[in-house]
Short mmCIF file of C-alpha atoms and ligand atoms in Angstrom, two decimals:
data_model
loop_
_atom_site.label_atom_id
_atom_site.label_comp_id
_atom_site.label_asym_id
_atom_site.label_seq_id
_atom_site.Cartn_x
_atom_site.Cartn_y
_atom_site.Cartn_z
CA MET Z 193 0.08 0.05 0.03
CA ASN Z 194 1.10 3.42 -0.67
CA ASN Z 195 1.15 4.74 2.93
CA ARG Z 196 2.55 8.23 2.54
CA PHE Z 197 -0.86 9.71 3.78
CA ILE Z 198 -0.92 7.46 6.91
CA GLU Z 199 2.71 8.29 7.60
CA ALA Z 200 2.15 11.95 7.38
CA CYS Z 201 -0.84 11.88 9.69
CA GLN Z 202 1.57 10.07 12.13
CA ARG Z 203 4.12 12.70 11.45
CA VAL Z 204 6.61 10.04 10.21
CA LYS Z 205 8.95 10.69 7.45
CA SER Z 206 7.88 9.31 3.99
CA ASP Z 207 9.36 9.08 0.44
CA ALA Z 208 7.43 12.26 -0.59
CA THR Z 209 4.63 14.40 0.74
CA PRO Z 210 1.30 13.03 0.13
CA ILE Z 211 -1.59 14.72 -1.57
CA TRP Z 212 -5.38 14.58 -1.90
CA PHE Z 213 -8.07 16.95 -2.54
CA MET Z 214 -11.53 17.58 -0.89
CA ARG Z 215 -14.10 17.08 -3.48
CA GLN Z 216 -11.69 15.21 -5.65
CA ALA Z 217 -14.48 13.04 -6.85
CA GLY Z 218 -16.67 15.72 -8.11
CA ARG Z 219 -17.84 17.73 -10.85
CA PHE Z 220 -14.45 19.03 -12.27
CA LEU Z 221 -13.97 15.52 -13.60
CA PRO Z 222 -15.75 14.77 -16.86
CA GLU Z 223 -16.05 11.27 -15.91
CA TYR Z 224 -17.99 12.23 -12.79
CA ARG Z 225 -20.26 14.64 -14.76
CA ARG Z 226 -21.07 11.69 -17.11
CA ILE Z 227 -22.22 9.49 -14.19
CA ARG Z 228 -24.21 12.39 -12.77
CA GLU Z 229 -26.13 12.71 -16.16
CA LYS Z 230 -27.65 9.44 -15.45
CA HIS Z 231 -28.01 9.49 -11.71
CA SER Z 232 -28.83 12.10 -9.05
CA LEU Z 233 -26.05 12.79 -6.36
CA LEU Z 234 -28.28 10.79 -3.64
CA GLN Z 235 -28.73 7.96 -6.11
CA ILE Z 236 -25.18 7.64 -6.52
CA CYS Z 237 -24.71 7.88 -2.58
CA LYS Z 238 -27.04 5.03 -2.15
CA ASN Z 239 -25.51 2.65 -4.87
CA PRO Z 240 -22.42 1.14 -3.13
CA GLU Z 241 -21.03 0.11 -6.66
CA LEU Z 242 -21.26 3.65 -7.99
CA CYS Z 243 -19.88 5.03 -4.95
CA ALA Z 244 -16.72 2.75 -5.24
CA GLU Z 245 -16.34 3.67 -8.75
CA VAL Z 246 -16.56 7.47 -8.27
CA SER Z 247 -14.39 7.24 -5.27
CA ILE Z 248 -11.60 5.47 -6.98
CA LEU Z 249 -11.85 7.67 -10.32
CA PRO Z 250 -9.26 10.41 -8.76
CA VAL Z 251 -6.97 7.61 -7.71
CA ASP Z 252 -6.52 6.45 -11.26
CA ILE Z 253 -6.53 9.86 -13.08
CA LEU Z 254 -4.99 12.15 -10.57
CA ASP Z 255 -2.44 9.65 -8.58
CA VAL Z 256 -3.61 11.21 -5.26
CA ASP Z 257 -2.32 9.32 -1.98
CA ALA Z 258 -5.78 8.90 -0.47
CA ALA Z 259 -9.31 8.04 -1.73
CA ILE Z 260 -12.45 9.54 0.08
CA LEU Z 261 -15.50 7.81 0.77
CA PHE Z 262 -18.15 9.10 -1.77
CA ALA Z 263 -20.93 10.41 0.44
CA ASP Z 264 -22.34 13.55 1.82
CA ILE Z 265 -22.32 15.13 5.19
CA LEU Z 266 -26.01 15.36 5.07
CA LEU Z 267 -26.85 11.50 4.72
CA PRO Z 268 -27.17 10.66 8.42
CA LEU Z 269 -29.82 13.41 9.07
CA GLU Z 270 -32.41 11.56 7.33
CA GLY Z 271 -32.13 8.67 9.85
CA MET Z 272 -32.55 11.21 12.56
CA GLY Z 273 -35.70 12.41 11.11
CA ALA Z 274 -34.83 15.49 8.95
CA LYS Z 275 -35.54 14.89 5.19
CA PHE Z 276 -33.54 16.91 2.70
CA GLU Z 277 -32.69 17.35 -1.07
CA ILE Z 278 -29.64 18.34 -2.65
CA LYS Z 279 -30.63 20.67 -5.61
CA ASP Z 280 -28.37 21.59 -8.44
CA GLU Z 281 -27.09 24.96 -8.17
CA VAL Z 282 -28.50 25.42 -4.59
CA GLY Z 283 -26.95 22.66 -2.60
CA PRO Z 284 -28.74 20.99 0.37
CA VAL Z 285 -32.16 22.14 1.35
CA ILE Z 286 -33.75 20.66 4.47
CA GLU Z 287 -37.58 19.85 3.91
CA LYS Z 288 -38.56 21.54 7.35
CA SER Z 289 -35.85 23.41 9.13
CA ILE Z 290 -35.42 22.62 12.60
CA ASP Z 291 -35.20 25.57 15.04
CA SER Z 292 -37.54 24.97 18.10
CA PHE Z 293 -37.22 22.67 21.07
CA GLU Z 294 -40.02 20.44 19.91
CA GLY Z 295 -38.43 20.07 16.43
CA VAL Z 296 -35.03 19.05 18.12
CA ASN Z 297 -36.66 16.90 20.72
CA ALA Z 298 -38.30 14.91 17.99
CA LEU Z 299 -35.05 13.92 16.33
CA SER Z 300 -33.60 10.59 17.03
CA THR Z 301 -30.24 9.29 17.18
CA VAL Z 302 -28.81 7.78 14.03
CA ASP Z 303 -28.50 4.09 13.99
CA PRO Z 304 -25.64 3.68 11.35
CA ASN Z 305 -26.04 0.14 10.35
CA THR Z 306 -29.66 0.57 9.47
CA ASP Z 307 -30.19 4.25 8.66
CA VAL Z 308 -27.11 4.57 6.50
CA SER Z 309 -26.19 0.79 5.76
CA PHE Z 310 -25.55 1.89 2.14
CA VAL Z 311 -22.55 3.79 3.28
CA MET Z 312 -21.05 1.04 5.22
CA GLU Z 313 -21.77 -1.27 2.13
CA ALA Z 314 -19.95 1.61 -0.02
CA ILE Z 315 -16.95 1.51 2.32
CA SER Z 316 -16.70 -2.28 1.97
CA VAL Z 317 -16.96 -2.18 -1.81
CA THR Z 318 -14.57 0.70 -2.11
CA LYS Z 319 -11.99 -1.07 0.20
CA LYS Z 320 -12.25 -4.17 -1.89
CA ARG Z 321 -11.80 -2.39 -5.29
CA LEU Z 322 -9.07 -0.22 -4.03
CA ASN Z 323 -7.20 -3.42 -3.21
CA SER Z 324 -4.81 -1.63 -0.75
CA ARG Z 325 -3.52 0.80 -3.35
CA VAL Z 326 -4.12 3.85 -1.07
CA PRO Z 327 -6.00 4.50 2.13
CA LEU Z 328 -9.62 5.12 2.25
CA ILE Z 329 -10.76 8.36 4.28
CA GLY Z 330 -14.23 8.24 6.06
CA PHE Z 331 -15.84 11.51 7.15
CA CYS Z 332 -18.88 13.24 8.70
CA GLY Z 333 -20.09 16.68 9.19
CA ALA Z 334 -19.08 18.29 12.55
CA PRO Z 335 -22.22 19.24 15.01
CA PHE Z 336 -21.90 22.89 14.41
CA THR Z 337 -21.76 22.58 10.52
CA LEU Z 338 -24.67 20.13 10.68
CA ALA Z 339 -26.56 22.23 13.06
CA SER Z 340 -26.35 25.15 10.74
CA TYR Z 341 -28.02 23.27 7.78
CA LEU Z 342 -30.80 22.01 9.82
CA ILE Z 343 -31.68 25.51 11.40
CA GLU Z 344 -30.99 27.50 8.42
CA GLY Z 345 -32.51 25.01 6.06
CA ARG Z 346 -30.03 25.72 3.33
CA SER Z 347 -26.55 27.29 2.85
CA THR Z 348 -26.15 30.79 4.38
CA ARG Z 349 -23.62 33.55 4.29
CA ASN Z 350 -24.18 35.02 7.76
CA PHE Z 351 -25.49 32.07 9.95
CA LEU Z 352 -28.04 34.51 11.77
CA LYS Z 353 -30.59 31.85 12.37
CA THR Z 354 -28.12 29.52 13.83
CA LYS Z 355 -26.74 32.21 16.07
CA ARG Z 356 -30.16 33.16 17.28
CA VAL Z 357 -30.93 29.65 18.43
CA MET Z 358 -27.46 29.65 19.96
CA TYR Z 359 -27.83 32.86 21.78
CA LYS Z 360 -31.59 33.10 22.65
CA ASP Z 361 -32.51 29.40 23.09
CA PRO Z 362 -29.38 27.62 24.51
CA LYS Z 363 -31.46 24.77 25.77
CA THR Z 364 -32.45 24.04 22.22
CA TRP Z 365 -28.91 24.46 20.85
CA HIS Z 366 -27.42 22.22 23.47
CA LEU Z 367 -29.95 19.49 22.98
CA LEU Z 368 -29.33 19.69 19.15
CA MET Z 369 -25.68 19.50 19.46
CA GLU Z 370 -25.91 16.64 22.00
CA LYS Z 371 -27.90 14.61 19.47
CA LEU Z 372 -25.66 15.32 16.54
CA SER Z 373 -22.59 14.63 18.51
CA THR Z 374 -23.89 11.24 19.68
CA SER Z 375 -25.13 10.43 16.10
CA MET Z 376 -21.88 11.52 14.48
CA ALA Z 377 -19.67 9.65 17.05
CA LEU Z 378 -21.57 6.24 16.32
CA TYR Z 379 -21.53 7.04 12.67
CA LEU Z 380 -17.88 7.42 12.61
CA ALA Z 381 -17.35 4.45 14.70
CA ALA Z 382 -19.36 2.33 12.18
CA GLN Z 383 -17.35 3.77 9.30
CA ILE Z 384 -14.11 2.61 11.01
CA GLU Z 385 -15.56 -0.84 11.78
CA ALA Z 386 -16.56 -0.97 8.19
CA GLY Z 387 -13.04 -0.49 7.02
CA VAL Z 388 -12.08 3.20 6.60
CA ASP Z 389 -8.23 3.92 7.45
CA ALA Z 390 -8.67 7.63 8.58
CA ILE Z 391 -11.58 9.97 9.24
CA GLN Z 392 -12.28 13.63 8.58
CA LEU Z 393 -14.60 15.85 10.65
CA PHE Z 394 -15.83 18.62 8.37
CA ASP Z 395 -16.74 21.76 10.41
CA SER Z 396 -16.65 23.76 7.12
CA TRP Z 397 -18.59 26.83 8.45
CA ILE Z 398 -17.19 27.10 11.90
CA GLY Z 399 -15.16 30.24 10.96
CA CYS Z 400 -18.16 32.39 11.55
CA LEU Z 401 -17.80 32.02 15.29
CA SER Z 402 -15.63 33.86 17.86
CA PRO Z 403 -13.17 31.65 19.94
CA GLN Z 404 -15.38 32.35 23.08
CA ASP Z 405 -18.60 31.06 21.33
CA TYR Z 406 -16.53 28.06 19.94
CA HIS Z 407 -15.37 27.32 23.35
CA ARG Z 408 -19.04 27.60 24.90
CA TYR Z 409 -21.15 26.13 22.04
CA VAL Z 410 -19.15 23.81 20.03
CA LEU Z 411 -15.97 22.64 21.77
CA PRO Z 412 -17.78 19.97 23.97
CA TYR Z 413 -19.45 18.35 21.17
CA SER Z 414 -16.76 18.17 18.75
CA LEU Z 415 -14.53 16.85 21.64
CA ARG Z 416 -16.92 14.17 22.44
CA ILE Z 417 -16.88 12.76 18.99
CA PHE Z 418 -13.02 12.75 18.86
CA SER Z 419 -12.98 11.03 22.25
CA TYR Z 420 -15.36 8.49 21.48
CA ILE Z 421 -13.39 7.40 18.47
CA GLU Z 422 -9.97 7.63 20.02
CA ARG Z 423 -10.06 3.91 20.90
CA TYR Z 424 -9.64 2.79 17.30
CA HIS Z 425 -6.42 4.55 16.79
CA VAL Z 426 -7.11 5.67 13.20
CA PRO Z 427 -5.78 9.14 12.27
CA ARG Z 428 -8.44 11.87 12.81
CA ILE Z 429 -8.35 14.97 10.83
CA HIS Z 430 -10.09 18.18 12.14
CA PHE Z 431 -11.07 20.47 9.26
CA GLY Z 432 -12.54 23.94 9.21
CA THR Z 433 -12.35 27.19 7.08
CA GLY Z 434 -11.72 30.67 8.47
CA THR Z 435 -10.11 29.24 11.53
CA ALA Z 436 -7.08 31.38 12.04
CA ASN Z 437 -8.46 32.44 15.53
CA LEU Z 438 -10.03 29.23 16.41
CA LEU Z 439 -6.91 26.93 16.05
CA ASP Z 440 -6.05 26.43 19.72
CA GLU Z 441 -9.74 25.79 20.60
CA MET Z 442 -10.03 23.38 17.78
CA LYS Z 443 -6.91 21.52 18.93
CA ARG Z 444 -8.54 21.06 22.43
CA ALA Z 445 -11.38 19.45 20.62
CA GLY Z 446 -9.12 16.73 19.24
CA GLY Z 447 -7.38 15.33 16.32
CA GLU Z 448 -4.11 14.33 15.10
CA VAL Z 449 -4.38 16.36 11.89
CA PHE Z 450 -5.63 19.80 11.37
CA GLY Z 451 -7.00 21.02 8.03
CA ILE Z 452 -6.59 24.56 7.37
CA ASP Z 453 -7.72 27.05 4.52
CA TRP Z 454 -5.54 29.64 2.81
CA ARG Z 455 -6.31 32.50 4.78
CA ILE Z 456 -3.43 31.83 7.30
CA PRO Z 457 0.12 30.88 6.09
CA ILE Z 458 0.73 27.21 6.82
CA ASP Z 459 3.82 27.93 8.84
CA ILE Z 460 2.02 30.28 11.14
CA ALA Z 461 -0.79 27.86 11.51
CA TRP Z 462 1.48 25.04 12.34
CA GLN Z 463 3.36 27.21 14.88
CA LYS Z 464 0.01 28.10 16.61
CA LEU Z 465 -1.24 24.54 16.60
CA GLY Z 466 2.21 23.11 17.74
CA TYR Z 467 4.36 20.52 16.18
CA ASP Z 468 2.73 17.69 18.02
CA VAL Z 469 0.19 17.60 15.41
CA ALA Z 470 0.03 17.18 11.67
CA ILE Z 471 -1.29 19.72 9.19
CA GLN Z 472 -3.19 19.42 5.98
CA GLY Z 473 -3.46 22.24 3.49
CA ASN Z 474 -3.56 24.94 2.38
CA LEU Z 475 -3.48 25.99 -1.46
CA ASP Z 476 -6.34 28.24 -2.38
CA PRO Z 477 -8.70 26.30 -4.71
CA ALA Z 478 -8.81 29.42 -7.02
CA VAL Z 479 -5.17 29.29 -7.63
CA LEU Z 480 -5.98 26.02 -9.82
CA LEU Z 481 -7.87 28.19 -12.10
CA ALA Z 482 -4.75 30.09 -13.11
CA ASP Z 483 -1.90 29.04 -15.32
CA ILE Z 484 0.22 26.09 -14.24
CA ASP Z 485 3.32 28.47 -13.48
CA TRP Z 486 1.05 30.25 -10.77
CA VAL Z 487 0.09 26.91 -9.46
CA LYS Z 488 3.68 25.82 -9.03
CA SER Z 489 4.98 29.12 -7.51
CA GLN Z 490 2.17 29.02 -4.95
CA THR Z 491 2.80 25.41 -4.29
CA ILE Z 492 6.56 25.99 -3.69
CA ASP Z 493 5.59 28.84 -1.27
CA ILE Z 494 3.65 26.38 0.79
CA LEU Z 495 6.57 23.76 0.62
CA GLU Z 496 9.11 26.30 1.70
CA ARG Z 497 7.03 27.34 4.77
CA VAL Z 498 6.84 23.67 5.70
CA GLU Z 499 10.46 23.14 5.32
CA GLY Z 500 10.41 19.45 5.04
CA ARG Z 501 9.02 18.75 8.53
CA PRO Z 502 7.33 15.36 8.43
CA GLY Z 503 3.55 15.64 9.06
CA HIS Z 504 2.41 17.66 6.18
CA ILE Z 505 -0.34 16.49 3.80
CA PHE Z 506 -0.59 18.69 0.94
CA SER Z 507 -4.14 19.73 0.17
CA LEU Z 508 -6.39 22.59 -0.81
CA GLY Z 509 -7.87 24.91 1.69
CA HIS Z 510 -11.37 23.80 0.71
CA GLY Z 511 -12.93 21.79 -1.98
CA ILE Z 512 -11.83 21.59 -5.76
CA LEU Z 513 -13.86 24.17 -7.75
CA PRO Z 514 -16.10 22.71 -10.37
CA ASP Z 515 -14.25 24.78 -13.24
CA THR Z 516 -10.88 23.62 -12.37
CA PRO Z 517 -8.90 22.26 -15.35
CA ARG Z 518 -8.09 18.73 -14.77
CA GLU Z 519 -4.63 19.06 -16.47
CA ASN Z 520 -3.69 21.47 -13.58
CA VAL Z 521 -4.66 18.93 -10.89
CA ILE Z 522 -2.73 16.22 -12.53
CA GLU Z 523 0.39 18.49 -12.75
CA LEU Z 524 0.02 19.59 -9.23
CA VAL Z 525 0.00 16.09 -7.89
CA LYS Z 526 3.15 15.36 -10.05
CA PHE Z 527 4.75 18.38 -8.95
CA VAL Z 528 4.36 17.77 -5.32
CA HIS Z 529 5.50 14.36 -5.31
CA GLU Z 530 8.67 15.20 -7.52
CA HIS Z 531 9.55 18.30 -5.58
CA THR Z 532 9.33 16.62 -2.20
CA LYS Z 533 11.10 13.35 -3.12
CA ALA Z 534 14.14 15.41 -3.51
CA SER Z 535 13.98 17.29 -0.18
CA ILE Z 536 12.59 14.75 2.46
O1 CP3 J 793 -14.82 13.79 -3.37
C1 CP3 J 793 -15.35 14.07 -2.25
O2 CP3 J 793 -14.94 14.97 -1.52
C2 CP3 J 793 -16.25 13.01 -1.47
C3 CP3 J 793 -17.61 13.31 -1.50
C4 CP3 J 793 -18.28 14.52 -0.63
C5 CP3 J 793 -19.56 15.18 -1.10
N1 CP3 J 793 -19.81 16.08 -0.09
C6 CP3 J 793 -20.38 14.72 -2.51
C7 CP3 J 793 -21.03 15.88 -2.95
C8 CP3 J 793 -17.79 15.00 0.41
C9 CP3 J 793 -16.62 15.00 1.32
C10 CP3 J 793 -18.79 16.06 0.78
C11 CP3 J 793 -18.85 16.90 1.98
C12 CP3 J 793 -19.73 17.93 2.33
N2 CP3 J 793 -21.04 18.10 1.85
C13 CP3 J 793 -19.40 19.19 3.00
C14 CP3 J 793 -18.15 19.37 3.69
C15 CP3 J 793 -17.12 19.71 2.75
C16 CP3 J 793 -17.14 21.07 2.16
O3 CP3 J 793 -17.17 21.21 0.93
O4 CP3 J 793 -17.04 22.09 3.08
C17 CP3 J 793 -20.57 20.04 2.93
C18 CP3 J 793 -20.65 21.45 3.49
C19 CP3 J 793 -21.56 19.35 2.16
C20 CP3 J 793 -22.81 19.89 1.78
C21 CP3 J 793 -23.01 19.94 0.53
N3 CP3 J 793 -23.24 18.91 -0.49
C22 CP3 J 793 -23.13 21.24 -0.24
C23 CP3 J 793 -22.85 22.63 0.39
C24 CP3 J 793 -23.37 20.88 -1.60
C25 CP3 J 793 -23.52 21.77 -2.75
C26 CP3 J 793 -22.18 22.49 -3.04
C27 CP3 J 793 -21.56 22.11 -4.33
O5 CP3 J 793 -20.50 21.86 -4.23
O6 CP3 J 793 -22.30 21.81 -5.30
C28 CP3 J 793 -23.42 19.49 -1.71
C29 CP3 J 793 -23.44 18.64 -3.01
C30 CP3 J 793 -22.44 17.52 -3.20
N4 CP3 J 793 -21.93 16.70 -2.33
C31 CP3 J 793 -21.66 17.51 -4.54
C32 CP3 J 793 -20.82 16.42 -4.31
C33 CP3 J 793 -19.87 15.75 -5.37
C34 CP3 J 793 -21.78 18.44 -5.71
C35 CP3 J 793 -22.23 17.99 -6.95
C36 CP3 J 793 -23.33 17.09 -7.18
O7 CP3 J 793 -24.38 17.21 -7.24
O8 CP3 J 793 -22.77 16.11 -8.02
#
């Protein structure tokens, strides 16, 4: 097995810096778009064979060092009692947004092996088909990011409804976070038991909070998830965007690897986090829309800041954009591997 990704998670020296991308199995690949012409996103998610096929596409095409399970962070919400759709051009839409105590009280805890058995099946088919070429990353949404979808009903810029519940109705907020964290802990444990080699907690929208609010309203719940799965000893990646001022609080919540975006230079983020954790990032996905020379110069900047320190997983600060030229991505992977083979 190409073990660079796991080695970097463990901060062990490897033969080259590993690289993978969030949304690497997505719309920027014509092969994915072709499958999407025939199936909706949720149809793919509920079809383990298709999930495996899509998940392995970027391993074949891009030569990345890890595959990520094909799923969506919203999938387990249905089992909890929140129906949703994923609409083209809009994103997730929750059928009935949940912002009252009664609404939250009616939610159940997810039972992964029945409610999302198709995800567990997808993991075992994907693992089999990967045949140990690269590790498989499982994931779930973090309680804050999931709560924001449940309360707002769809994507938002300012998270005002979410903050209103948090500040005005803390009892409802804490009950929701308790249910989400219990559910996600069980969901990740089931993914690990089904065979994933590492997990990533996506707290994509956490950057809208102050450190004090993170501490009070979020930390206990993300901590509960990380603590619950610690017993499995698989690497745990803690990801968020806009987290420059939240890194020490996020570190308290847990994880061996921290995924950061491009708004903070990687050397400064690593210094803040401490060198007892690994780091993942942090090229701006928009850089890949430019010419390859710009991509390479920005990549060199990141690698120079890292100074060959073991424990760096090269990635983007957020997901690959749908308009990204695939040649740039192929070149970037090759460049990171070749450039770091010499320096490590
Ligand atoms: O390749 C991979 O990264 C694996 C698959 C994956 C999907 N969603 C499939 C998907 C992963 C890891 C996710 C996680 C996810 N889903 C997150 C966290 C990561 C992040 O980007 O911050 C979030 C916030 C969601 C919720 C979600 N799902 C949104 C906001 C959207 C619409 C935005 C968009 O990119 O269109 C989705 C839809 C979605 N989930 C797509 C894919 C491949 C988009 C395209 C499609 O319809 O095929």
